[in-house]
Amino acid sequence: MSFPLLTATAALPAIGAIATAAVPAPRRNAAKALALLFSLGTLALAIAVLVRFDPDGDRYQLTESHSWIKDFGVRYELGVDGIAVALIALTALLIPFIILAGWHDADPLETGSKRWRPTQGFFALILAVEAMVILSFEATDVFLFYIFFEAMLIPMYFLIGGFGDRAHEHGEKAAATQRSYAAVKFLLYNLVGGLIMLAAVIGLYVVAGNFSLTEIAEARANGSLDMATSTERWLFLGFFFAFAVKAPLWPLHTWLPNAMGESTAPVAVLITAVVDKVGTFAMLRFCLQLFPEASKWATPVVLVLAVISIIYGALLAVGQRDIKRLVAYASISHFGFIILGIFAMTSQGQSGATLYMVNHGISTAALMLVAGFLISRRGSRLIADYGGVQKVAPVLAGAFLIGGLATLSLPGLAPFVSEFLVLVGTFARYPVIGVIATFGIVLAALYTLVLYQRTMTGPVKPEVSAMPDLRARELVVVTPLIVLLIFLGVYPKPVTDIIDPAVKQTLSDVQKKDPQPEVEAAK
């Protein structure tokens, strides 16, 4: 096609970021409206990508390729498979809700004689992150992917450190200290992972002579690129380490609770529902496709780490007294399920993992954004500061309950389908791992229901007695997410039809087939 649709989908939010940042300071409402308009335009282009994509067509579609750094073989190469299309659609869908939910989060405040938190910068940074995430999903040149994989850390650092949550039990000074600590920790963890990946990217170029994912994978498949076993394993480890930090996978996860806890709720959603998906997506696109033998070699260890993430994250979520940190540890558990499905090396597991990325993004957005509305009313993140909210704000409590039930994968809501597929796919090849992972579901029910009980039920605390229910803007944010959770819980076929062909091709990359049933079906 002549029109560069993939480039336009990533370029529009980047242009929007520049335009929003350039709006004069007194016109902050115009900056908000402009950012929302660009995010909706990006969503329209993402829908166009979705419509143009043929799940039964070529593996990578809507491709673009231009010479960039000719001397080093770096090209501006873009292309999408079914997995990338689903995640681009998720990203473009969530950003308008993130902007609407954070409509007043960056309004200037008076602190003594100083005015701070420039509104334009907040929304410009969100759009910048969107552009870089979309390009990461589209890039089929390894070096191009690496650039945006790392570049997105800069706007995220400022969103966490400069526009973080001010609700802190010890006051604004303590909140500022914690925000700075969380932002620096986020940056350092991901930079270390990125530097290790850079060494692996250079090593891949030395071995393969170029950075093109499609060319390297094709050369590996037809035998024209012979990579030594030890070399492949070292390169795999370099890529996987960076992706495991981003994902995040235990024990590289410790930055996430700090980052989500100290961010505003919309930025916390941006972190776990959008940015972190780049890590799990890259495991499918780069680790399995570029290093198939090393991926199989590392599978037993990765599965153990994934199960530890599932149980460890859920156990720590049970013991949390901070609402945001509880959701953060729950997300660590959910990412464990996603990685478990990827490395189960079955079609059900990988389809479930990809579907889980989409469903987790929607369910976490619903729960965290409603939690943000709750926290903004009370001015506290502590669970103990709430009680009886359902009696004074029943719509808010109902939305919170549905988001929580989706988090624990209740049948009829979207995450159940993906979690079920992951467990079925894992059990087919690794039954012991599959059985252990199911305990994560039990713990999810515990931390979700206890959270709801302590915050929403019981006697009404005086501090929440005058709490208003969800307002019109907040209902516009929450209602579509809840509708999607129910729709995809009942009818996930529109998503699975897109991702299943790409999953089958990924399995063929690692030369894996689904295990045959031990008992034949009755005739």
Short mmCIF file of C-alpha atoms in Angstrom, two decimals:
data_model
loop_
_atom_site.label_atom_id
_atom_site.label_comp_id
_atom_site.label_asym_id
_atom_site.label_seq_id
_atom_site.Cartn_x
_atom_site.Cartn_y
_atom_site.Cartn_z
CA MET A 1 0.00 0.00 0.00
CA SER A 2 1.20 3.52 -0.75
CA PHE A 3 0.04 5.17 2.48
CA PRO A 4 2.44 4.38 5.39
CA LEU A 5 -0.29 3.42 7.85
CA LEU A 6 2.04 2.00 10.51
CA THR A 7 4.24 5.08 10.48
CA ALA A 8 1.19 7.32 10.69
CA THR A 9 -0.19 5.37 13.67
CA ALA A 10 3.02 6.02 15.63
CA ALA A 11 3.69 9.50 14.24
CA LEU A 12 0.31 10.98 15.13
CA PRO A 13 0.74 10.73 18.93
CA ALA A 14 4.33 11.97 18.55
CA ILE A 15 3.07 15.04 16.69
CA GLY A 16 0.37 15.36 19.32
CA ALA A 17 2.98 15.36 22.08
CA ILE A 18 4.84 18.25 20.43
CA ALA A 19 1.65 20.18 19.75
CA THR A 20 0.34 19.69 23.29
CA ALA A 21 3.63 20.77 24.84
CA ALA A 22 3.59 23.94 22.70
CA VAL A 23 0.19 25.13 23.97
CA PRO A 24 0.63 28.31 26.08
CA ALA A 25 0.66 27.67 29.83
CA PRO A 26 -2.57 29.54 30.69
CA ARG A 27 -4.55 27.45 28.20
CA ARG A 28 -4.22 24.13 29.97
CA ASN A 29 -7.79 23.05 29.11
CA ALA A 30 -6.95 23.49 25.44
CA ALA A 31 -3.86 21.29 25.96
CA LYS A 32 -6.02 18.57 27.52
CA ALA A 33 -8.55 18.72 24.69
CA LEU A 34 -5.77 18.63 22.08
CA ALA A 35 -4.14 15.60 23.69
CA LEU A 36 -7.48 13.80 23.81
CA LEU A 37 -8.12 14.66 20.16
CA PHE A 38 -4.75 13.24 19.06
CA SER A 39 -5.31 10.09 21.12
CA LEU A 40 -8.69 9.56 19.46
CA GLY A 41 -7.07 10.11 16.06
CA THR A 42 -4.48 7.46 16.92
CA LEU A 43 -7.29 5.10 17.93
CA ALA A 44 -8.91 5.66 14.53
CA LEU A 45 -5.64 4.77 12.77
CA ALA A 46 -5.23 1.68 14.99
CA ILE A 47 -8.72 0.58 13.97
CA ALA A 48 -7.67 1.08 10.33
CA VAL A 49 -4.67 -1.20 10.95
CA LEU A 50 -7.00 -3.76 12.51
CA VAL A 51 -9.38 -3.61 9.53
CA ARG A 52 -6.59 -3.84 6.94
CA PHE A 53 -4.89 -6.77 8.66
CA ASP A 54 -5.67 -10.22 7.28
CA PRO A 55 -5.12 -12.91 9.96
CA ASP A 56 -4.77 -15.59 7.26
CA GLY A 57 -2.40 -13.55 5.12
CA ASP A 58 1.36 -13.08 5.29
CA ARG A 59 3.01 -13.18 8.68
CA TYR A 60 4.06 -9.52 8.63
CA GLN A 61 1.71 -7.12 6.87
CA LEU A 62 1.47 -3.39 6.12
CA THR A 63 5.26 -3.52 5.92
CA GLU A 64 7.50 -0.51 5.39
CA SER A 65 11.23 -0.63 4.74
CA HIS A 66 13.66 2.24 4.18
CA SER A 67 17.41 2.53 4.48
CA TRP A 68 18.43 4.40 7.62
CA ILE A 69 22.05 3.86 8.78
CA LYS A 70 23.36 2.16 5.66
CA ASP A 71 26.92 1.51 6.86
CA PHE A 72 25.66 -0.63 9.74
CA GLY A 73 22.74 -2.25 7.95
CA VAL A 74 20.15 -0.49 10.11
CA ARG A 75 16.82 -0.05 8.38
CA TYR A 76 13.54 1.62 9.23
CA GLU A 77 11.51 -1.60 8.97
CA LEU A 78 7.97 -1.95 10.23
CA GLY A 79 5.48 -4.78 10.04
CA VAL A 80 2.73 -6.28 12.17
CA ASP A 81 1.51 -9.78 12.89
CA GLY A 82 -1.68 -10.67 14.75
CA ILE A 83 -0.04 -10.31 18.17
CA ALA A 84 1.27 -6.83 17.40
CA VAL A 85 -2.07 -5.71 15.93
CA ALA A 86 -3.93 -6.76 19.09
CA LEU A 87 -1.49 -4.89 21.34
CA ILE A 88 -1.48 -1.75 19.16
CA ALA A 89 -5.28 -1.74 19.38
CA LEU A 90 -5.09 -2.17 23.18
CA THR A 91 -2.62 0.72 23.51
CA ALA A 92 -4.61 3.07 21.29
CA LEU A 93 -7.81 2.14 23.15
CA LEU A 94 -6.47 2.78 26.64
CA ILE A 95 -4.71 6.11 26.06
CA PRO A 96 -7.91 8.20 25.65
CA PHE A 97 -9.24 6.70 28.90
CA ILE A 98 -5.93 7.42 30.63
CA ILE A 99 -6.09 11.05 29.48
CA LEU A 100 -9.70 11.44 30.58
CA ALA A 101 -9.04 9.78 33.93
CA GLY A 102 -6.08 12.10 34.56
CA TRP A 103 -7.91 15.23 33.42
CA HIS A 104 -7.18 17.11 36.67
CA ASP A 105 -4.13 15.15 37.87
CA ALA A 106 -1.62 17.69 36.54
CA ASP A 107 -3.46 20.93 37.18
CA PRO A 108 -1.06 23.53 38.63
CA LEU A 109 -1.04 23.72 42.41
CA GLU A 110 -0.02 26.47 44.77
CA THR A 111 2.81 25.36 47.03
CA GLY A 112 3.94 28.47 48.88
CA SER A 113 4.82 30.90 46.13
CA LYS A 114 5.61 28.23 43.54
CA ARG A 115 3.41 26.85 40.82
CA TRP A 116 4.30 23.37 39.62
CA ARG A 117 3.14 20.38 37.55
CA PRO A 118 2.74 21.96 34.10
CA THR A 119 -0.40 20.44 32.61
CA GLN A 120 0.84 20.48 29.04
CA GLY A 121 3.91 18.43 29.94
CA PHE A 122 1.87 15.71 31.61
CA PHE A 123 -0.32 15.01 28.60
CA ALA A 124 2.52 15.49 26.12
CA LEU A 125 4.55 12.82 27.93
CA ILE A 126 1.63 10.38 27.82
CA LEU A 127 1.35 10.81 24.05
CA ALA A 128 5.12 10.43 23.67
CA VAL A 129 4.99 7.11 25.51
CA GLU A 130 2.13 5.98 23.28
CA ALA A 131 4.15 6.75 20.14
CA MET A 132 7.19 4.83 21.37
CA VAL A 133 5.18 1.81 22.52
CA ILE A 134 3.37 1.57 19.18
CA LEU A 135 6.68 1.78 17.29
CA SER A 136 8.08 -0.98 19.53
CA PHE A 137 5.18 -3.22 18.50
CA GLU A 138 5.70 -2.36 14.83
CA ALA A 139 9.50 -2.53 14.49
CA THR A 140 10.95 -5.54 12.68
CA ASP A 141 14.49 -4.14 12.72
CA VAL A 142 16.11 -5.17 16.00
CA PHE A 143 18.12 -1.96 16.37
CA LEU A 144 15.07 0.20 15.65
CA PHE A 145 13.13 -1.74 18.28
CA TYR A 146 15.92 -1.26 20.79
CA ILE A 147 15.92 2.52 20.35
CA PHE A 148 12.25 2.90 21.21
CA PHE A 149 12.37 0.15 23.83
CA GLU A 150 14.86 2.33 25.71
CA ALA A 151 13.61 5.80 24.70
CA MET A 152 10.23 5.27 26.38
CA LEU A 153 12.03 5.24 29.75
CA ILE A 154 12.64 9.01 29.55
CA PRO A 155 9.02 10.22 29.47
CA MET A 156 8.03 7.51 31.95
CA TYR A 157 10.72 8.72 34.37
CA PHE A 158 9.26 12.23 34.34
CA LEU A 159 5.69 10.98 34.62
CA ILE A 160 6.57 9.02 37.76
CA GLY A 161 8.93 11.51 39.38
CA GLY A 162 7.40 14.81 38.30
CA PHE A 163 3.71 13.99 38.25
CA GLY A 164 3.43 11.29 40.89
CA ASP A 165 0.73 10.68 43.47
CA ARG A 166 0.59 13.22 46.31
CA ALA A 167 -1.48 10.99 48.64
CA HIS A 168 1.00 9.95 51.34
CA GLU A 169 0.37 9.18 55.00
CA HIS A 170 3.37 11.30 56.08
CA GLY A 171 2.63 14.38 53.98
CA GLU A 172 3.75 16.07 50.77
CA LYS A 173 7.49 16.08 51.58
CA ALA A 174 7.51 12.32 52.12
CA ALA A 175 5.46 11.88 48.95
CA ALA A 176 8.01 13.85 46.90
CA THR A 177 10.87 11.76 48.31
CA GLN A 178 9.10 8.52 47.50
CA ARG A 179 8.25 9.70 43.99
CA SER A 180 11.90 10.51 43.29
CA TYR A 181 13.02 7.15 44.68
CA ALA A 182 10.45 5.25 42.58
CA ALA A 183 11.37 7.14 39.40
CA VAL A 184 15.12 6.56 39.83
CA LYS A 185 14.60 2.88 40.67
CA PHE A 186 12.41 2.43 37.59
CA LEU A 187 15.02 4.10 35.40
CA LEU A 188 18.03 2.23 36.80
CA TYR A 189 16.46 -1.23 36.60
CA ASN A 190 15.34 -0.73 33.03
CA LEU A 191 18.57 0.95 31.94
CA VAL A 192 20.64 -1.95 33.23
CA GLY A 193 18.40 -4.37 31.34
CA GLY A 194 18.67 -2.21 28.25
CA LEU A 195 22.47 -2.02 28.40
CA ILE A 196 22.72 -5.79 28.61
CA MET A 197 20.36 -6.06 25.66
CA LEU A 198 22.49 -3.56 23.70
CA ALA A 199 25.48 -5.87 24.09
CA ALA A 200 23.33 -8.74 22.80
CA VAL A 201 22.07 -6.62 19.87
CA ILE A 202 25.67 -5.86 18.88
CA GLY A 203 26.53 -9.55 19.24
CA LEU A 204 23.61 -10.46 17.00
CA TYR A 205 24.88 -8.07 14.34
CA VAL A 206 28.37 -9.56 14.53
CA VAL A 207 26.93 -13.05 14.01
CA ALA A 208 24.19 -12.27 11.47
CA GLY A 209 25.56 -9.21 9.66
CA ASN A 210 22.30 -7.25 9.85
CA PHE A 211 19.50 -6.26 12.22
CA SER A 212 16.46 -7.40 10.19
CA LEU A 213 14.28 -9.75 12.22
CA THR A 214 12.72 -11.30 9.14
CA GLU A 215 16.03 -11.85 7.33
CA ILE A 216 17.76 -13.33 10.37
CA ALA A 217 14.83 -15.63 11.14
CA GLU A 218 14.65 -16.76 7.52
CA ALA A 219 18.39 -17.42 7.42
CA ARG A 220 18.13 -19.46 10.60
CA ALA A 221 15.21 -21.46 9.22
CA ASN A 222 16.88 -22.35 5.90
CA GLY A 223 20.24 -23.12 7.50
CA SER A 224 22.24 -20.32 5.84
CA LEU A 225 22.98 -18.78 9.27
CA ASP A 226 24.70 -21.23 11.56
CA MET A 227 24.82 -19.90 15.12
CA ALA A 228 26.91 -21.75 17.69
CA THR A 229 24.90 -23.14 20.62
CA SER A 230 26.81 -21.18 23.26
CA THR A 231 26.54 -17.97 21.23
CA GLU A 232 22.80 -18.38 20.78
CA ARG A 233 22.32 -18.96 24.50
CA TRP A 234 24.30 -15.89 25.52
CA LEU A 235 22.43 -13.72 23.04
CA PHE A 236 19.10 -15.11 24.25
CA LEU A 237 20.00 -14.32 27.84
CA GLY A 238 20.90 -10.73 26.91
CA PHE A 239 17.54 -10.16 25.23
CA PHE A 240 15.51 -12.09 27.79
CA PHE A 241 17.01 -10.26 30.76
CA ALA A 242 15.90 -6.88 29.40
CA PHE A 243 12.44 -8.18 28.61
CA ALA A 244 12.12 -9.85 32.02
CA VAL A 245 12.89 -6.53 33.73
CA LYS A 246 10.27 -4.76 31.64
CA ALA A 247 7.70 -7.53 32.05
CA PRO A 248 8.41 -7.71 35.14
CA LEU A 249 9.44 -11.23 36.16
CA TRP A 250 10.59 -12.29 39.62
CA PRO A 251 13.25 -11.48 40.91
CA LEU A 252 13.59 -8.43 38.60
CA HIS A 253 10.20 -7.05 39.59
CA THR A 254 10.92 -4.85 42.60
CA TRP A 255 10.73 -1.54 40.70
CA LEU A 256 7.06 -2.06 39.79
CA PRO A 257 5.34 -1.70 43.21
CA ASN A 258 7.28 1.52 43.86
CA ALA A 259 6.57 2.95 40.42
CA MET A 260 2.85 2.13 40.47
CA GLY A 261 2.42 3.11 44.11
CA GLU A 262 3.95 6.55 43.66
CA SER A 263 2.35 7.33 40.28
CA THR A 264 -1.06 8.79 39.69
CA ALA A 265 -3.60 6.08 38.84
CA PRO A 266 -3.61 6.87 35.07
CA VAL A 267 0.20 6.68 34.94
CA ALA A 268 0.11 3.43 36.90
CA VAL A 269 -2.21 2.07 34.21
CA LEU A 270 0.18 3.35 31.54
CA ILE A 271 3.00 1.42 33.20
CA THR A 272 1.40 -1.96 33.74
CA ALA A 273 -1.28 -2.07 31.03
CA VAL A 274 0.77 -0.54 28.19
CA VAL A 275 4.54 -0.20 28.74
CA ASP A 276 5.10 -3.54 30.49
CA LYS A 277 3.38 -5.39 27.63
CA VAL A 278 6.37 -4.53 25.44
CA GLY A 279 8.44 -6.96 27.54
CA THR A 280 6.16 -9.97 27.12
CA PHE A 281 5.48 -9.13 23.48
CA ALA A 282 9.23 -9.01 22.78
CA MET A 283 9.67 -12.47 24.31
CA LEU A 284 7.32 -13.82 21.65
CA ARG A 285 8.67 -11.77 18.75
CA PHE A 286 12.42 -11.77 19.41
CA CYS A 287 13.41 -14.47 21.89
CA LEU A 288 11.43 -17.30 20.33
CA GLN A 289 11.91 -16.24 16.72
CA LEU A 290 15.62 -15.33 16.81
CA PHE A 291 16.80 -17.92 19.34
CA PRO A 292 14.50 -20.96 19.11
CA GLU A 293 16.96 -23.55 20.47
CA ALA A 294 18.06 -21.31 23.34
CA SER A 295 14.40 -20.61 24.16
CA LYS A 296 13.75 -24.34 24.53
CA TRP A 297 16.96 -24.72 26.57
CA ALA A 298 15.88 -21.96 28.99
CA THR A 299 12.24 -23.07 29.26
CA PRO A 300 12.48 -25.08 32.53
CA VAL A 301 14.10 -22.18 34.40
CA VAL A 302 11.73 -19.58 32.93
CA LEU A 303 8.70 -21.68 33.90
CA VAL A 304 9.94 -21.94 37.49
CA LEU A 305 10.50 -18.17 37.64
CA ALA A 306 7.02 -17.60 36.19
CA VAL A 307 5.40 -19.81 38.82
CA ILE A 308 7.33 -18.04 41.57
CA SER A 309 6.06 -14.72 40.18
CA ILE A 310 2.48 -16.01 40.23
CA ILE A 311 2.56 -17.23 43.83
CA TYR A 312 4.92 -14.60 45.24
CA GLY A 313 3.04 -11.68 43.68
CA ALA A 314 -0.31 -13.00 44.91
CA LEU A 315 0.97 -13.65 48.44
CA LEU A 316 2.38 -10.15 48.75
CA ALA A 317 -0.84 -8.70 47.36
CA VAL A 318 -2.74 -10.41 50.20
CA GLY A 319 -0.62 -8.64 52.80
CA GLN A 320 -0.73 -5.12 51.34
CA ARG A 321 -2.29 -2.17 53.15
CA ASP A 322 -1.85 0.21 50.19
CA ILE A 323 -4.45 -0.12 47.41
CA LYS A 324 -2.08 0.73 44.56
CA ARG A 325 0.69 -1.56 45.76
CA LEU A 326 -1.86 -4.36 46.05
CA VAL A 327 -2.78 -3.92 42.37
CA ALA A 328 0.95 -3.77 41.51
CA TYR A 329 1.70 -7.10 43.17
CA ALA A 330 -1.41 -8.59 41.57
CA SER A 331 0.01 -7.50 38.20
CA ILE A 332 3.30 -9.26 38.96
CA SER A 333 1.27 -12.42 39.51
CA HIS A 334 -0.63 -11.89 36.25
CA PHE A 335 2.57 -11.33 34.27
CA GLY A 336 3.74 -14.64 35.68
CA PHE A 337 0.75 -16.26 33.98
CA ILE A 338 1.56 -14.52 30.71
CA ILE A 339 5.19 -15.68 30.71
CA LEU A 340 4.08 -19.15 31.77
CA GLY A 341 1.83 -19.35 28.72
CA ILE A 342 4.55 -18.11 26.37
CA PHE A 343 7.11 -20.69 27.47
CA ALA A 344 4.66 -23.58 27.82
CA MET A 345 5.28 -23.90 24.07
CA THR A 346 1.71 -24.92 23.26
CA SER A 347 -0.84 -23.19 21.05
CA GLN A 348 -3.33 -22.89 23.93
CA GLY A 349 -0.68 -21.47 26.23
CA GLN A 350 0.62 -18.86 23.80
CA SER A 351 -2.86 -17.89 22.59
CA GLY A 352 -3.88 -17.55 26.23
CA ALA A 353 -0.77 -15.49 27.01
CA THR A 354 -1.42 -13.08 24.14
CA LEU A 355 -5.10 -12.81 25.02
CA TYR A 356 -4.05 -12.30 28.65
CA MET A 357 -1.96 -9.28 27.63
CA VAL A 358 -5.08 -7.69 26.15
CA ASN A 359 -7.45 -8.72 28.93
CA HIS A 360 -5.04 -7.80 31.72
CA GLY A 361 -4.66 -4.35 30.20
CA ILE A 362 -8.42 -3.79 30.22
CA SER A 363 -9.08 -5.29 33.68
CA THR A 364 -6.17 -3.52 35.37
CA ALA A 365 -7.20 -0.23 33.77
CA ALA A 366 -10.74 -0.66 35.08
CA LEU A 367 -9.65 -1.54 38.63
CA MET A 368 -6.81 0.96 38.95
CA LEU A 369 -8.68 3.90 37.46
CA VAL A 370 -11.66 3.35 39.77
CA ALA A 371 -9.19 3.02 42.66
CA GLY A 372 -7.71 6.34 41.55
CA PHE A 373 -11.12 7.99 41.63
CA LEU A 374 -11.61 6.58 45.13
CA ILE A 375 -8.20 7.78 46.36
CA SER A 376 -8.69 11.27 44.91
CA ARG A 377 -11.87 11.64 46.97
CA ARG A 378 -10.39 10.47 50.27
CA GLY A 379 -6.78 11.60 49.78
CA SER A 380 -5.37 8.30 51.05
CA ARG A 381 -4.10 5.06 49.50
CA LEU A 382 -4.41 3.09 52.75
CA ILE A 383 -7.07 0.37 52.81
CA ALA A 384 -7.71 0.99 56.52
CA ASP A 385 -8.89 4.55 55.78
CA TYR A 386 -11.97 3.28 53.95
CA GLY A 387 -15.15 1.46 54.91
CA GLY A 388 -18.78 1.45 53.88
CA VAL A 389 -18.16 3.18 50.55
CA GLN A 390 -20.84 1.13 48.78
CA LYS A 391 -23.51 2.80 50.92
CA VAL A 392 -22.54 6.35 49.91
CA ALA A 393 -21.16 5.72 46.39
CA PRO A 394 -22.84 2.56 45.05
CA VAL A 395 -21.90 3.06 41.39
CA LEU A 396 -18.23 3.55 42.30
CA ALA A 397 -18.35 0.47 44.52
CA GLY A 398 -20.02 -1.56 41.76
CA ALA A 399 -17.39 -0.58 39.20
CA PHE A 400 -14.67 -1.39 41.73
CA LEU A 401 -16.23 -4.82 42.32
CA ILE A 402 -16.40 -5.67 38.61
CA GLY A 403 -12.77 -4.60 38.13
CA GLY A 404 -11.79 -6.74 41.11
CA LEU A 405 -13.76 -9.76 39.91
CA ALA A 406 -12.06 -9.46 36.52
CA THR A 407 -8.70 -9.40 38.31
CA LEU A 408 -9.49 -12.70 40.03
CA SER A 409 -10.59 -14.12 36.63
CA LEU A 410 -14.24 -14.73 37.41
CA PRO A 411 -15.95 -16.81 34.67
CA GLY A 412 -17.89 -14.51 32.37
CA LEU A 413 -15.26 -11.77 32.49
CA ALA A 414 -12.43 -11.46 29.96
CA PRO A 415 -9.37 -12.56 32.01
CA PHE A 416 -10.97 -15.93 32.81
CA VAL A 417 -10.72 -17.10 29.20
CA SER A 418 -7.05 -16.20 28.88
CA GLU A 419 -6.08 -17.62 32.28
CA PHE A 420 -7.92 -20.85 31.51
CA LEU A 421 -6.10 -21.21 28.17
CA VAL A 422 -2.72 -20.58 29.83
CA LEU A 423 -3.36 -23.24 32.48
CA VAL A 424 -4.69 -25.78 29.96
CA GLY A 425 -1.73 -25.17 27.67
CA THR A 426 0.73 -25.46 30.54
CA PHE A 427 -0.84 -28.58 32.02
CA ALA A 428 -0.71 -30.34 28.65
CA ARG A 429 3.10 -30.27 28.69
CA TYR A 430 4.07 -29.49 32.30
CA PRO A 431 1.31 -30.81 34.60
CA VAL A 432 3.13 -30.15 37.88
CA ILE A 433 3.83 -26.53 36.94
CA GLY A 434 0.20 -26.14 35.86
CA VAL A 435 -1.13 -27.47 39.17
CA ILE A 436 1.10 -25.17 41.23
CA ALA A 437 0.08 -22.15 39.13
CA THR A 438 -3.60 -22.73 39.89
CA PHE A 439 -2.96 -21.71 43.51
CA GLY A 440 -2.50 -18.19 42.14
CA ILE A 441 -6.23 -18.17 41.33
CA VAL A 442 -7.12 -19.01 44.94
CA LEU A 443 -4.87 -16.26 46.27
CA ALA A 444 -6.32 -13.79 43.73
CA ALA A 445 -9.79 -14.44 45.09
CA LEU A 446 -8.46 -13.83 48.61
CA TYR A 447 -6.74 -10.50 48.02
CA THR A 448 -9.50 -9.15 45.77
CA LEU A 449 -12.43 -10.01 48.03
CA VAL A 450 -10.63 -8.89 51.19
CA LEU A 451 -9.83 -5.57 49.49
CA TYR A 452 -13.47 -5.08 48.54
CA GLN A 453 -14.71 -6.10 51.98
CA ARG A 454 -12.40 -3.72 53.84
CA THR A 455 -12.99 -0.71 51.61
CA MET A 456 -16.58 -0.99 50.42
CA THR A 457 -18.56 -2.87 53.07
CA GLY A 458 -19.14 -2.46 56.80
CA PRO A 459 -19.99 0.70 58.72
CA VAL A 460 -19.55 4.00 56.91
CA LYS A 461 -16.48 5.78 58.19
CA PRO A 462 -16.99 9.50 58.91
CA GLU A 463 -14.25 10.46 56.42
CA VAL A 464 -16.14 8.83 53.52
CA SER A 465 -19.69 9.71 54.56
CA ALA A 466 -19.88 12.64 52.13
CA MET A 467 -17.99 10.91 49.28
CA PRO A 468 -19.61 11.67 45.89
CA ASP A 469 -20.38 8.91 43.45
CA LEU A 470 -18.82 8.63 39.99
CA ARG A 471 -19.21 11.77 37.90
CA ALA A 472 -20.04 11.92 34.20
CA ARG A 473 -16.40 12.08 33.04
CA GLU A 474 -15.50 9.14 35.27
CA LEU A 475 -18.44 7.10 33.99
CA VAL A 476 -17.26 7.74 30.43
CA VAL A 477 -13.91 6.22 31.43
CA VAL A 478 -15.19 3.21 33.35
CA THR A 479 -18.28 2.12 31.42
CA PRO A 480 -16.60 1.12 28.12
CA LEU A 481 -13.93 -0.86 30.00
CA ILE A 482 -16.58 -2.80 31.91
CA VAL A 483 -18.53 -3.45 28.70
CA LEU A 484 -15.35 -4.81 27.07
CA LEU A 485 -14.61 -7.04 30.07
CA ILE A 486 -18.05 -8.61 29.78
CA PHE A 487 -18.07 -8.81 25.98
CA LEU A 488 -14.64 -10.47 25.70
CA GLY A 489 -15.50 -12.73 28.63
CA VAL A 490 -18.50 -14.07 26.75
CA TYR A 491 -17.19 -13.81 23.18
CA PRO A 492 -13.37 -13.65 22.85
CA LYS A 493 -13.43 -14.92 19.24
CA PRO A 494 -12.74 -11.52 17.58
CA VAL A 495 -9.37 -11.36 19.38
CA THR A 496 -8.45 -15.05 19.15
CA ASP A 497 -9.13 -15.07 15.40
CA ILE A 498 -6.46 -12.38 15.01
CA ILE A 499 -3.81 -13.84 17.30
CA ASP A 500 -4.11 -17.60 16.67
CA PRO A 501 -2.40 -17.70 13.23
CA ALA A 502 0.53 -15.66 14.60
CA VAL A 503 0.81 -18.04 17.57
CA LYS A 504 0.96 -21.05 15.25
CA GLN A 505 3.81 -19.41 13.33
CA THR A 506 5.65 -18.70 16.57
CA LEU A 507 5.35 -22.35 17.57
CA SER A 508 6.72 -23.38 14.19
CA ASP A 509 9.72 -21.10 14.82
CA VAL A 510 10.69 -23.19 17.85
CA GLN A 511 9.64 -26.41 16.08
CA LYS A 512 7.12 -27.34 18.74
CA LYS A 513 3.79 -29.11 18.33
CA ASP A 514 0.98 -29.51 20.81
CA PRO A 515 1.19 -32.72 22.87
CA GLN A 516 -1.19 -35.42 21.74
CA PRO A 517 -3.95 -36.35 24.21
CA GLU A 518 -3.16 -39.51 26.15
CA VAL A 519 -6.76 -40.69 25.84
CA GLU A 520 -8.52 -40.65 22.48
CA ALA A 521 -11.82 -38.85 22.22
CA ALA A 522 -14.90 -41.07 22.18
CA LYS A 523 -16.28 -41.70 18.71
#
